[in-house]
mmCIF file of C-alpha atoms in Angstrom:
data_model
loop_
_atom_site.group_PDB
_atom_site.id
_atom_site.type_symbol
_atom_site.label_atom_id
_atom_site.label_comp_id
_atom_site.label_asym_id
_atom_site.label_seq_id
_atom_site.Cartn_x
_atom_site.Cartn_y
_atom_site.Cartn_z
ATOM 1 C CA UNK A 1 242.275 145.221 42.853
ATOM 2 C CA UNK A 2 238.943 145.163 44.772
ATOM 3 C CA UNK A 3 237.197 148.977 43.677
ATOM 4 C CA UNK A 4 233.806 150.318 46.391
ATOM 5 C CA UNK A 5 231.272 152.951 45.004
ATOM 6 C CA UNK A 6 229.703 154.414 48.254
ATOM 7 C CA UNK A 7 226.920 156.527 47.497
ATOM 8 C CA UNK A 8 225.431 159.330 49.562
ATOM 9 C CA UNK A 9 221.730 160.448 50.470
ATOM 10 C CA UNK A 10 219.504 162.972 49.277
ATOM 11 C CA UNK A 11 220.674 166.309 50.496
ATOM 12 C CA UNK A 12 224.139 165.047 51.827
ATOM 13 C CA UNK A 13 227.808 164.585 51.191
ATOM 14 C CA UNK A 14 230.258 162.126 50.925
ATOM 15 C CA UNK A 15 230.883 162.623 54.792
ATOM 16 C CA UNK A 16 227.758 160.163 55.090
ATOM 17 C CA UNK A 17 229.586 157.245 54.175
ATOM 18 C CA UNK A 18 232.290 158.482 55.381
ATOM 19 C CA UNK A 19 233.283 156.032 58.214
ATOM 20 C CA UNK A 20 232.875 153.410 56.180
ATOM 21 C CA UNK A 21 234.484 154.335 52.832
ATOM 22 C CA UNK A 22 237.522 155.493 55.077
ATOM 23 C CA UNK A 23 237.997 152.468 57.054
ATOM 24 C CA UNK A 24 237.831 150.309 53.221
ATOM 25 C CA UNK A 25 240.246 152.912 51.748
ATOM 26 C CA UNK A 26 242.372 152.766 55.101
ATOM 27 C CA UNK A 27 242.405 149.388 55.682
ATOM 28 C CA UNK A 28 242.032 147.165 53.185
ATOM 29 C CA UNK A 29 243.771 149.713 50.535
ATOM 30 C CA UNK A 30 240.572 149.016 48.114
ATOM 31 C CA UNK A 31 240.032 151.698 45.320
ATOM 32 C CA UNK A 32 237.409 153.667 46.980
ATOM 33 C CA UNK A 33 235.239 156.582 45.083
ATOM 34 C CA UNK A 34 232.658 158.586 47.036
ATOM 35 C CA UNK A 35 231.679 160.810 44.876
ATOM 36 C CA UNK A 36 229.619 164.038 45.438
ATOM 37 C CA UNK A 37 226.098 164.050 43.787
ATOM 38 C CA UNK A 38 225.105 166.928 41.371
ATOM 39 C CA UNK A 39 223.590 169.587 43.228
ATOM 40 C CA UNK A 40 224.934 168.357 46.531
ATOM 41 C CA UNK A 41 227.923 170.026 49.112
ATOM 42 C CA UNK A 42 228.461 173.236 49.697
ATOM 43 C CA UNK A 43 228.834 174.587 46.218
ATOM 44 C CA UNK A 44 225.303 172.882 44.735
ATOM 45 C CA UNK A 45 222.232 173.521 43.871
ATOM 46 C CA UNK A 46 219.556 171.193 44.211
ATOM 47 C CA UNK A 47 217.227 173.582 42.616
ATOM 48 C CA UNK A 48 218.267 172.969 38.982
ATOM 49 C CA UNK A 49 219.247 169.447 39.106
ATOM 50 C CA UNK A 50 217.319 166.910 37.651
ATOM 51 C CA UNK A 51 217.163 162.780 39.610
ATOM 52 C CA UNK A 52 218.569 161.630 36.339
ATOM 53 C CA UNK A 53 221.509 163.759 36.637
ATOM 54 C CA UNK A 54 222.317 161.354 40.101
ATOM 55 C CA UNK A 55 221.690 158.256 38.608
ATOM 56 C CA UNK A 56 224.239 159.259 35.721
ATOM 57 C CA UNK A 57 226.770 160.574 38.045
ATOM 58 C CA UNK A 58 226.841 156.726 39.860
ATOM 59 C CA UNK A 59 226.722 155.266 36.349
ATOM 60 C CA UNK A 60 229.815 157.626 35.589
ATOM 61 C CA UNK A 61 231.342 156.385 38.638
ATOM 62 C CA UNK A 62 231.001 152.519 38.622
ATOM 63 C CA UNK A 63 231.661 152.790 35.237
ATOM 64 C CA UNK A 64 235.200 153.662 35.799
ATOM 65 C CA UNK A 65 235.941 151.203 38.852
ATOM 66 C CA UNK A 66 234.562 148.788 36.627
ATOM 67 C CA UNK A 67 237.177 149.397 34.294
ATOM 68 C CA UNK A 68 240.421 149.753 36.879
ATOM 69 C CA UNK A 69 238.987 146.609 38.989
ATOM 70 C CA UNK A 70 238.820 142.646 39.333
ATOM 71 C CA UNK A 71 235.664 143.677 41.348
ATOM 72 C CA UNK A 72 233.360 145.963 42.396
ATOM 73 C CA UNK A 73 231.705 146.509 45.565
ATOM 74 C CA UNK A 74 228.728 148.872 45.707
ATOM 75 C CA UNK A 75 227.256 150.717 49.020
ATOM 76 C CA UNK A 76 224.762 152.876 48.832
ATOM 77 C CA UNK A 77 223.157 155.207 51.720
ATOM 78 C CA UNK A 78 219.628 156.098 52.191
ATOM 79 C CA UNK A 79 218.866 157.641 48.372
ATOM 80 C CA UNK A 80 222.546 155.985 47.594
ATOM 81 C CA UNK A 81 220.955 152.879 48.516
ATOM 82 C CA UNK A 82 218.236 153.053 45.996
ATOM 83 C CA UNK A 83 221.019 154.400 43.140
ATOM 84 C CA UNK A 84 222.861 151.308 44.326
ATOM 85 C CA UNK A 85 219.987 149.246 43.035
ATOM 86 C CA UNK A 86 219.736 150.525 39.951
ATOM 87 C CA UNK A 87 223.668 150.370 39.335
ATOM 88 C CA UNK A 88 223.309 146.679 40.815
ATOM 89 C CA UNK A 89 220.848 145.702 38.639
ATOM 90 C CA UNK A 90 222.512 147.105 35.560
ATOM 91 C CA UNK A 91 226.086 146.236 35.789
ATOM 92 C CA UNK A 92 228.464 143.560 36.992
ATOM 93 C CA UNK A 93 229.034 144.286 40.212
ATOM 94 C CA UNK A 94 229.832 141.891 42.960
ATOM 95 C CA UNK A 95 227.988 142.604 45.885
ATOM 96 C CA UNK A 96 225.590 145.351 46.872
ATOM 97 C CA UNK A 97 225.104 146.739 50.581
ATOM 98 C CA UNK A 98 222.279 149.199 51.642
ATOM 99 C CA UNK A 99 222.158 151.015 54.474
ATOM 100 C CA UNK A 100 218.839 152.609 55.484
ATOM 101 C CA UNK A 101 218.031 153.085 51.725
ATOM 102 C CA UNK A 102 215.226 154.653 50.754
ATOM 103 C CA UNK A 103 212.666 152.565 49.247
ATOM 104 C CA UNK A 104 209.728 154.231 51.227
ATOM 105 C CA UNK A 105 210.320 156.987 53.845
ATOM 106 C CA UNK A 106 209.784 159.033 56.337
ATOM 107 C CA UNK A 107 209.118 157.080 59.488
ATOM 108 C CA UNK A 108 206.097 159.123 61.089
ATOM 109 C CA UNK A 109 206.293 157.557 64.858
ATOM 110 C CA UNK A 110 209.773 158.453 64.909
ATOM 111 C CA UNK A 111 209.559 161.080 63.740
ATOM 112 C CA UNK A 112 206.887 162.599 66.523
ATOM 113 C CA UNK A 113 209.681 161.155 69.000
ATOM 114 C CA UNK A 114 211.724 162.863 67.457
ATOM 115 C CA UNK A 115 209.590 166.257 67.958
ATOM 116 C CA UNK A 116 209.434 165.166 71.555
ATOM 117 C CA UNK A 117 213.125 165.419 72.052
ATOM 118 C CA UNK A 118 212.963 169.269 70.571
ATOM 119 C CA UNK A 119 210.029 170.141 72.754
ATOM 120 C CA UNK A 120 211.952 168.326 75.345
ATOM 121 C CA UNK A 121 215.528 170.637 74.468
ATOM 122 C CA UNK A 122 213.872 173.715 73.723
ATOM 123 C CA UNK A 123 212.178 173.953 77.101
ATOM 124 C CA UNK A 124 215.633 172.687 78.803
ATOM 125 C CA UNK A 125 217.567 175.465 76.572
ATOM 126 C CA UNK A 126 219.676 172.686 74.603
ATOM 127 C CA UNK A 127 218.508 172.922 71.057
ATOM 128 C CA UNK A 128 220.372 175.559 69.452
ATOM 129 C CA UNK A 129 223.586 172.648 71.069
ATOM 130 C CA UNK A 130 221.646 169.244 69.538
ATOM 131 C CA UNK A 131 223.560 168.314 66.436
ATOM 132 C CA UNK A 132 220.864 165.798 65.288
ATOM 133 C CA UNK A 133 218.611 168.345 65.167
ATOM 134 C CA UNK A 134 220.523 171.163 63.463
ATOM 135 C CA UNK A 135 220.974 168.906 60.465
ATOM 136 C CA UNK A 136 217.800 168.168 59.999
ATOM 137 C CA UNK A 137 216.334 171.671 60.419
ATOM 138 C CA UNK A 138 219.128 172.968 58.064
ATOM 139 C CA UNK A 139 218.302 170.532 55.515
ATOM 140 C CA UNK A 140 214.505 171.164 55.597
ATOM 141 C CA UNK A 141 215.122 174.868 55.667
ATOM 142 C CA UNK A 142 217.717 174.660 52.690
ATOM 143 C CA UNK A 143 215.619 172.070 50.374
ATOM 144 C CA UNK A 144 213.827 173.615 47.417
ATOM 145 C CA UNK A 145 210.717 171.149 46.797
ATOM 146 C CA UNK A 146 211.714 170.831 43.535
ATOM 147 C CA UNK A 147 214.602 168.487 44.293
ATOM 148 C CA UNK A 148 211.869 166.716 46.656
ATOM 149 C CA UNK A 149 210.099 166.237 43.672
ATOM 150 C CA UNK A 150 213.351 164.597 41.884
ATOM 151 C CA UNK A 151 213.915 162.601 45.266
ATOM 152 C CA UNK A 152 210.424 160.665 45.081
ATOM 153 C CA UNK A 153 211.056 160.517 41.114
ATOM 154 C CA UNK A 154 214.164 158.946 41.647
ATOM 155 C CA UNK A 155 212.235 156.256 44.010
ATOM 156 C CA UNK A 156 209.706 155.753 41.910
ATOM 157 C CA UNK A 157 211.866 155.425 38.675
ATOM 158 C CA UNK A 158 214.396 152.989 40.210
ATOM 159 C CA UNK A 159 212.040 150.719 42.336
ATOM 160 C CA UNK A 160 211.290 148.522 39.129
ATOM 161 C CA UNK A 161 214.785 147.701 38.834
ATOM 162 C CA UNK A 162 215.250 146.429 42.886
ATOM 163 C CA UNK A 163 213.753 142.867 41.529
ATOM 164 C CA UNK A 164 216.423 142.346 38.885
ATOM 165 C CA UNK A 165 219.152 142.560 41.811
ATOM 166 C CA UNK A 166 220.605 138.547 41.551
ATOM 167 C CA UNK A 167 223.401 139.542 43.325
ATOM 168 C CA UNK A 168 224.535 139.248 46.866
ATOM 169 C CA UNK A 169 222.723 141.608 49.577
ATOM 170 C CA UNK A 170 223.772 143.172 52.884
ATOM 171 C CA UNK A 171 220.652 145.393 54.015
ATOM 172 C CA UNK A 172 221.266 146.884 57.389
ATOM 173 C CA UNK A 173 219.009 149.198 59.020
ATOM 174 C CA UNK A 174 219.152 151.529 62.385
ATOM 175 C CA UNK A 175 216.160 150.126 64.713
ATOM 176 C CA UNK A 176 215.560 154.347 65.343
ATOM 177 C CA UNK A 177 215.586 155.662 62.007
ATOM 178 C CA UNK A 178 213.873 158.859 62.042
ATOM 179 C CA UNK A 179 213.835 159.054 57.631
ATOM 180 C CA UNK A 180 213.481 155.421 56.288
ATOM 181 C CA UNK A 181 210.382 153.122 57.648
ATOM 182 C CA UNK A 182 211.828 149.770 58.305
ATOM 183 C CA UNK A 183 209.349 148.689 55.694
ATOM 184 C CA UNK A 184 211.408 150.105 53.222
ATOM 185 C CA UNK A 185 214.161 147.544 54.509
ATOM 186 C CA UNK A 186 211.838 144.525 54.512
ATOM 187 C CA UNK A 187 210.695 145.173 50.931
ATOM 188 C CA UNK A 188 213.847 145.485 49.679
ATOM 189 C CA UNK A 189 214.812 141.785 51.169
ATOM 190 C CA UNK A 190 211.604 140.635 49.517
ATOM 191 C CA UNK A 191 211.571 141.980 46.112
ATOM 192 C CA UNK A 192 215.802 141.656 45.601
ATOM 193 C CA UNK A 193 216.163 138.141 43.621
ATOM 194 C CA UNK A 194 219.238 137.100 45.008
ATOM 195 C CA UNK A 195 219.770 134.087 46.777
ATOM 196 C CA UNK A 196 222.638 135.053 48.590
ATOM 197 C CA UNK A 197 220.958 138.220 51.193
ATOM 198 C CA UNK A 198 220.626 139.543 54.563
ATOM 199 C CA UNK A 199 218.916 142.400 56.518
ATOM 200 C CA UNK A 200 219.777 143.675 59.787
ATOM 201 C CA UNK A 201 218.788 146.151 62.401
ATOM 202 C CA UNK A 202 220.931 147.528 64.372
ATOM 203 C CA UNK A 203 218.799 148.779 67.548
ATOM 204 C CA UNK A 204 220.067 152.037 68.928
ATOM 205 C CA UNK A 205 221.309 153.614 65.138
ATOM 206 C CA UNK A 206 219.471 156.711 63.607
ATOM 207 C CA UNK A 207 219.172 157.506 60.209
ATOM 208 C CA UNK A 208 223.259 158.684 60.068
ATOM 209 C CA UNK A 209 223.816 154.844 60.730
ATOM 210 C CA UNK A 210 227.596 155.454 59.746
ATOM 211 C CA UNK A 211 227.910 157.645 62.504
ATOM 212 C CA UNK A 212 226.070 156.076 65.219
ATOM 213 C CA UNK A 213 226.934 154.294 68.706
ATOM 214 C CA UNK A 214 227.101 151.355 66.286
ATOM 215 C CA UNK A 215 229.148 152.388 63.993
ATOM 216 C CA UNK A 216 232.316 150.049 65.029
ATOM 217 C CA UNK A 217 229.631 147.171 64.680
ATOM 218 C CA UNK A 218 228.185 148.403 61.560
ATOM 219 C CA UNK A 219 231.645 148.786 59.742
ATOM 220 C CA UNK A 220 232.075 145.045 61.138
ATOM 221 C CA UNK A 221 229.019 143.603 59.522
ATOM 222 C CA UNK A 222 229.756 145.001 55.825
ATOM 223 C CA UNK A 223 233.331 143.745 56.279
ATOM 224 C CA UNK A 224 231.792 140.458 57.213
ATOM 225 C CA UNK A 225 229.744 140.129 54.028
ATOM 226 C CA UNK A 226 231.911 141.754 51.731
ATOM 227 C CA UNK A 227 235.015 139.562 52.542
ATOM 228 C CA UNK A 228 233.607 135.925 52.815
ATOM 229 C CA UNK A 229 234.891 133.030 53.058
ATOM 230 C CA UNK A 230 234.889 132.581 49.213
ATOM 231 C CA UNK A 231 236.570 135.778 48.766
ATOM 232 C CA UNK A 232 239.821 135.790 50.600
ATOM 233 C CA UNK A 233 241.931 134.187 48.055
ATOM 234 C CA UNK A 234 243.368 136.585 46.259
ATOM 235 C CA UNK A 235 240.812 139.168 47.321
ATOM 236 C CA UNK A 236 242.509 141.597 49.285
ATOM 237 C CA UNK A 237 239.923 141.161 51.621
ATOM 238 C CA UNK A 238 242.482 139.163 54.440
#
């Protein structure tokens, strides 16, 4: 049995990954965990949690796939993707995919597009209607800076570990994420050891890159890497 650890962001849910843990699950029937993060969903409280509490929750998790499986596939989003690192470079996993993970962020030009667009709604009467924008302005509004503190802890903990990844890499990227600088991409393609990796872009996808445009495309490129040619013998990936 093939078991996937997908791993949300800072501040989200499992709904992140969603798309992509579903289609796996669906699909492929693979032994698929998405767990929620402490402090995270409608019942947390980021407030009291603590960045090692996220990173044990993921070690919890892979932990038991681990033990279930024949292998383990790991994808982690945005702060997921840097948890994925850290699980990748500590336990025998298979293959690791990141999808606008976090090694830097916030993208500053996009983000003053992105103000445009509110100026642009507001003035047009559309904003209270913009879902994009409601997230983000609930999450900023909701966010105690404590747990911002834990976030950039977490990066800054973790990013040591990202060059003793050795094994196979899928980094994909949205061209118009708003969050994640696509420097944070690029140095995680340089600094991962592996000699098996990749990084993509995928033009028109935001931050929520499992819920984009591109999200048929997206799903298509981790299926792709995950289930290579060397895999499909009695991978469950055919």
């Amino acid at each position: 049995m093939i078991g996937c650890l997908c791993l949300h962001g800072f501040t989200g849910e499992p709904w992140e990954v969603e798309p992509v843990a579903d289609y796996f699950l669906e699909q492929k029937k693979w032994l698929v965990y998405t767990p929620t993060l402490p402090g995270h969903g409608p019942a947390g409280n980021l407030k009291d949690v603590t960045y090692k509490q996220w990173v044990y929750a993921a070690e919890v998790a892979v932990q038991e796939l681990l033990s279930r499986c024949e292998k383990v596939f790991v994808i982690g989003f945005s702060m997921g993707g840097i948890l994925a690192c850290y699980i990748a470079a500590k336990y025998p996993i298979n293959k690791l995919v990141l999808l606008s993970a976090a090694a830097y962020y916030i993208n500053p030009l996009q983000l003053l597009h992105e103000l445009k667009d509110v100026v642009r709604l507001s003035l047009r009467g559309e904003l209270e209607e913009d879902e994009h924008y409601q997230l983000y302005r609930k999450k900023i509004i909701d966010t105690p800076m404590t747990a911002v503190f834990q976030f950039i802890q977490a990066v800054k903990s973790i990013r040591p570990y990202i060059s003793r990844v050795q094994i196979p890499t899928l980094i994909i990227q949205g061209g118009l994420d708003e969050v994640v600088p696509q420097k944070s991409a690029k140095f995680l393609y340089d600094t991962i050891q592996s000699k098996q990796k990749e990084i993509q872009f995928l033009p028109e996808a935001r931050h929520m890159i499992c819920h984009g445009f591109e999200q048929k495309q997206l799903i298509n490129n981790i299926e792709v890497f995950l289930c290579g040619e060397e895999d499909e013998d009695e991978s469950g990936c055919s």
